[in-house]
XYZ file of N, CA, C and O in Angstrom:
388
model
N 20.906 11.264 -17.248
C 20.576 12.692 -16.830
C 21.439 13.586 -17.861
O 22.484 13.167 -18.237
N 20.938 14.797 -18.102
C 21.622 15.656 -18.923
C 22.866 16.150 -18.138
O 22.842 16.164 -16.849
N 23.834 16.754 -18.819
C 24.924 17.361 -18.158
C 24.532 18.350 -17.064
O 25.042 18.425 -16.049
N 23.649 19.326 -17.589
C 23.138 20.323 -16.673
C 22.531 19.744 -15.418
O 22.895 20.207 -14.301
N 21.625 18.830 -15.585
C 20.952 18.397 -14.462
C 21.942 17.514 -13.611
O 21.848 17.532 -12.341
N 22.858 16.815 -14.092
C 23.765 16.059 -13.364
C 24.661 16.982 -12.410
O 24.965 16.797 -11.325
N 25.057 18.183 -13.169
C 25.821 19.235 -12.353
C 25.004 19.793 -11.211
O 25.630 19.962 -10.167
N 23.785 19.978 -11.586
C 22.951 20.554 -10.322
C 22.753 19.523 -9.332
O 22.784 20.014 -8.154
N 22.596 18.330 -9.571
C 22.419 17.257 -8.502
C 23.695 17.173 -7.749
O 23.737 17.112 -6.532
N 24.894 17.141 -8.394
C 26.175 17.033 -7.728
C 26.271 18.388 -6.835
O 26.758 18.274 -5.589
N 25.843 19.502 -7.264
C 25.969 20.683 -6.394
C 25.129 20.501 -5.216
O 25.518 20.909 -4.019
N 23.862 20.030 -5.348
C 23.011 19.881 -4.206
C 23.504 18.804 -3.281
O 23.370 18.946 -2.005
N 24.093 17.786 -3.718
C 24.607 16.750 -2.849
C 25.919 17.288 -2.104
O 26.071 16.707 -0.963
N 26.595 18.066 -2.627
C 27.742 18.597 -2.028
C 27.388 19.170 -0.604
O 28.184 19.051 0.292
N 26.226 19.994 -0.571
C 25.870 20.622 0.678
C 25.484 19.678 1.740
O 25.429 20.054 2.922
N 25.178 18.498 1.464
C 24.749 17.506 2.587
C 25.626 16.357 2.580
O 25.172 15.173 2.810
N 26.828 16.561 2.309
C 27.852 15.378 2.206
C 27.742 14.557 3.506
O 27.823 13.382 3.435
N 27.664 15.126 4.596
C 27.634 14.385 6.007
C 26.364 13.422 5.929
O 26.486 12.413 6.534
N 25.281 14.018 5.483
C 24.043 13.230 5.420
C 24.214 11.924 4.586
O 23.715 10.954 5.079
N 24.948 12.004 3.477
C 25.290 10.909 2.693
C 26.054 9.771 3.447
O 25.784 8.569 3.319
N 27.007 10.196 4.333
C 27.807 9.211 5.038
C 26.887 8.539 6.019
O 27.034 7.147 6.059
N 26.010 9.086 6.637
C 25.083 8.323 7.586
C 24.162 7.577 6.894
O 23.877 6.397 7.384
N 23.798 8.002 5.703
C 22.679 7.262 5.024
C 23.382 5.973 4.389
O 22.773 4.896 4.487
N 24.550 6.073 3.848
C 25.139 4.863 3.171
C 25.939 3.932 4.089
O 26.075 2.813 3.859
N 26.316 4.494 5.286
C 27.189 3.669 6.223
C 26.566 3.249 7.487
O 27.246 2.742 8.279
N 25.321 3.715 7.726
C 24.697 3.486 8.977
C 24.458 1.866 9.122
O 23.922 1.308 8.177
N 24.812 1.288 10.174
C 24.723 -0.118 10.327
C 23.828 -0.555 11.475
O 23.808 -1.598 12.026
N 22.967 0.447 11.878
C 21.952 0.166 13.012
C 21.113 -0.782 12.478
O 20.376 -0.684 11.457
N 20.892 -1.894 13.154
C 19.899 -2.905 12.903
C 18.444 -2.553 13.236
O 18.277 -1.620 14.041
N 17.530 -3.264 12.785
C 16.025 -3.038 13.123
C 15.850 -3.212 14.532
O 15.150 -2.419 15.221
N 16.430 -4.258 15.287
C 16.169 -4.545 16.638
C 16.878 -3.380 17.409
O 16.312 -3.032 18.417
N 17.904 -2.863 17.026
C 18.517 -1.664 17.596
C 17.676 -0.419 17.614
O 17.498 0.171 18.599
N 17.068 -0.221 16.455
C 16.057 0.953 16.363
C 15.044 0.649 17.321
O 14.545 1.602 18.036
N 14.431 -0.547 17.305
C 13.264 -0.861 18.208
C 13.694 -0.600 19.708
O 12.851 -0.013 20.479
N 14.930 -1.055 20.068
C 15.302 -0.988 21.428
C 15.658 0.503 21.775
O 15.424 0.819 22.984
N 16.066 1.187 20.862
C 16.509 2.628 21.161
C 15.270 3.524 21.255
O 15.376 4.582 21.970
N 14.302 3.259 20.522
C 13.178 4.233 20.469
C 11.907 3.500 21.163
O 10.933 3.091 20.509
N 12.018 3.350 22.502
C 11.110 2.528 23.208
C 9.839 3.445 23.411
O 8.728 3.005 23.647
N 9.955 4.700 23.563
C 8.851 5.695 23.809
C 7.988 5.852 22.665
O 8.111 5.018 21.734
N 7.135 6.753 22.645
C 6.173 7.034 21.692
C 6.965 7.497 20.396
O 7.697 8.423 20.404
N 6.738 6.848 19.346
C 7.421 7.059 18.151
C 6.227 7.159 16.965
O 5.520 6.201 16.759
N 6.328 8.333 16.285
C 5.440 8.376 15.075
C 6.345 8.291 13.796
O 7.321 8.914 13.667
N 5.751 7.472 12.969
C 6.466 7.115 11.696
C 5.344 7.360 10.685
O 4.428 6.650 10.492
N 5.585 8.410 9.825
C 4.638 8.762 8.863
C 5.294 8.496 7.399
O 6.496 8.956 7.198
N 4.559 7.910 6.671
C 5.077 7.605 5.304
C 3.994 8.003 4.225
O 2.947 8.283 4.599
N 4.447 8.068 2.922
C 3.551 8.408 1.861
C 3.308 7.264 0.985
O 4.170 6.508 0.791
N 2.031 7.083 0.565
C 1.821 5.858 -0.263
C 2.552 5.955 -1.666
O 2.801 4.759 -2.129
N 2.861 7.114 -2.026
C 3.593 7.151 -3.246
C 4.991 7.422 -3.145
O 5.565 7.973 -3.985
N 5.618 6.872 -2.093
C 7.046 7.122 -1.886
C 7.781 6.077 -2.793
O 7.273 5.160 -3.457
N 9.004 6.372 -2.893
C 9.886 5.439 -3.706
C 9.838 4.039 -3.259
O 9.759 3.780 -1.970
N 9.940 2.940 -4.170
C 9.849 1.615 -3.700
C 10.849 1.134 -2.576
O 10.444 0.402 -1.533
N 12.162 1.557 -2.644
C 13.054 1.277 -1.490
C 12.664 1.757 -0.168
O 12.734 1.116 0.851
N 12.024 2.960 -0.084
C 11.574 3.589 1.047
C 10.310 2.917 1.616
O 10.071 2.804 2.781
N 9.474 2.474 0.588
C 8.291 1.626 1.051
C 8.770 0.362 1.674
O 8.271 -0.071 2.649
N 9.774 -0.342 1.127
C 10.231 -1.502 1.734
C 10.895 -1.315 3.130
O 10.592 -2.089 4.061
N 11.507 -0.235 3.277
C 12.020 0.081 4.677
C 10.844 0.345 5.582
O 10.818 -0.115 6.693
N 9.836 1.083 5.086
C 8.676 1.227 5.955
C 7.916 -0.070 6.377
O 7.770 -0.275 7.573
N 7.935 -0.995 5.341
C 7.402 -2.191 5.757
C 8.167 -2.895 6.835
O 7.540 -3.574 7.656
N 9.444 -2.843 6.768
C 10.313 -3.617 7.750
C 10.017 -2.939 9.190
O 10.058 -3.634 10.155
N 9.962 -1.558 9.196
C 9.642 -0.891 10.495
C 8.326 -1.187 11.042
O 8.154 -1.437 12.185
N 7.267 -1.280 10.188
C 5.923 -1.838 10.608
C 6.026 -3.078 11.244
O 5.476 -3.320 12.216
N 6.727 -4.122 10.659
C 6.728 -5.402 11.142
C 7.699 -5.521 12.453
O 7.397 -6.147 13.432
N 8.813 -4.741 12.474
C 9.726 -4.845 13.497
C 9.606 -4.026 14.675
O 10.185 -4.239 15.780
N 8.769 -3.008 14.487
C 8.475 -2.053 15.735
C 7.034 -1.872 15.814
O 6.500 -0.661 15.718
N 6.338 -2.891 16.279
C 4.876 -2.627 16.274
C 4.438 -1.801 17.436
O 3.251 -1.411 17.385
N 5.193 -1.388 18.357
C 4.759 -0.325 19.428
C 4.804 1.072 18.884
O 4.305 1.886 19.601
N 5.284 1.319 17.666
C 5.256 2.738 17.268
C 3.860 3.025 16.563
O 3.190 2.078 16.232
N 3.732 4.282 16.316
C 2.466 4.585 15.637
C 2.815 4.931 14.192
O 3.834 5.654 13.920
N 2.120 4.229 13.267
C 2.358 4.279 11.768
C 1.123 4.931 11.195
O 0.147 4.537 11.350
N 1.522 5.999 10.367
C 0.473 6.708 9.585
C 0.880 6.753 8.197
O 2.128 7.197 7.923
N 0.023 6.374 7.243
C 0.351 6.496 5.814
C -0.447 7.650 5.172
O -1.748 7.450 5.184
N 0.247 8.682 4.580
C -0.610 9.729 3.948
C -0.806 9.234 2.480
O 0.047 8.513 1.977
N -1.798 9.708 1.739
C -2.075 9.160 0.319
C -1.030 9.753 -0.764
O -0.751 8.969 -1.720
N -0.411 10.877 -0.485
C 0.629 11.407 -1.442
C 1.471 12.368 -0.776
O 1.300 12.687 0.395
N 2.542 12.558 -1.517
C 3.547 13.428 -0.956
C 4.984 12.937 -1.208
O 6.045 13.636 -1.011
N 5.125 11.737 -1.474
C 6.366 11.251 -1.836
C 7.273 11.161 -0.687
O 6.906 11.297 0.555
N 8.619 10.948 -0.885
C 9.554 10.930 0.242
C 9.815 12.350 0.828
O 10.356 12.370 2.038
N 9.240 13.280 0.337
C 9.415 14.697 0.905
C 8.003 15.169 1.523
O 7.898 16.460 1.730
N 7.218 14.395 1.737
C 5.973 14.690 2.276
C 6.055 15.608 3.377
O 5.199 16.493 3.738
N 6.896 15.379 4.337
C 7.013 16.055 5.578
C 7.335 17.651 5.408
O 6.958 18.530 6.190
N 7.935 17.930 4.229
C 8.261 19.240 3.879
C 7.232 19.685 2.911
O 6.854 21.023 2.972
N 6.702 19.100 1.943
C 5.910 19.627 0.882
C 4.513 19.368 1.194
O 3.653 20.070 0.385
N 4.035 18.748 2.076
C 2.635 18.526 2.376
C 2.166 18.676 3.863
O 1.741 17.888 4.533
N 2.502 20.050 4.235
C 2.120 20.258 5.734
C 0.621 20.206 5.844
O 0.089 19.904 7.121
N -0.245 20.316 4.927
C -1.580 20.185 5.118
C -1.900 18.744 5.541
O -2.954 18.590 6.258
N -1.270 17.797 5.125
C -1.386 16.415 5.555
C -0.743 16.074 6.800
O -1.236 15.398 7.700
N 0.446 16.532 6.938
C 1.360 16.130 8.001
C 1.092 16.764 9.345
O 0.984 16.218 10.478
N 0.803 18.249 9.266
C 0.656 18.882 10.533
C -0.483 18.241 11.370
O -0.246 18.303 12.566
N -1.597 18.066 10.876
C -2.704 17.421 11.586
C -2.308 16.224 12.283
O -2.658 15.824 13.417
N -1.577 15.389 11.546
C -1.127 14.055 12.086
C -0.220 14.238 13.318
O -0.368 13.462 14.272
N 0.715 15.103 13.125
C 1.763 15.431 14.110
C 0.956 16.073 15.352
O 1.299 15.567 16.475
N 0.213 17.005 15.060
C -0.556 17.637 16.222
C -1.312 16.596 17.161
O -1.341 16.558 18.305
N -2.022 15.653 16.402
C -2.957 14.695 17.034
C -2.036 13.801 17.840
O -2.339 13.371 18.907
N -0.854 13.321 17.357
C -0.062 12.479 17.988
C 0.426 13.186 19.287
O 0.575 12.534 20.270
N 0.940 14.380 19.196
C 1.379 15.023 20.392
C 0.292 15.262 21.452
O 0.621 15.335 22.542
N -0.881 15.480 20.973
C -1.979 15.630 21.938
C -2.120 14.436 22.777
O -2.557 14.409 24.103
N -2.004 13.128 22.273
C -2.115 11.876 22.952
C -0.892 11.881 23.724
O -0.720 11.174 24.700
């Protein structure tokens, strides 16, 4: 990264420091997630997301078969924010059921 881009990334990360702690240090197992979210759970992912997030999605699909999984064709890891045209109908339909 260029120095300018690195400085901007560091500035952005500073604002969500507490999020990084939970992201990097969470030790919740897949079975714990499955047991904690027994009710209706919607898990939406994008086909063009980062490979590590796709691997996590695959683990949840296998480990939590009672959840509802939907994959949108595009939007990356920020699809929930950047693609309301895709996400909102999915969420609305899930809530109707």
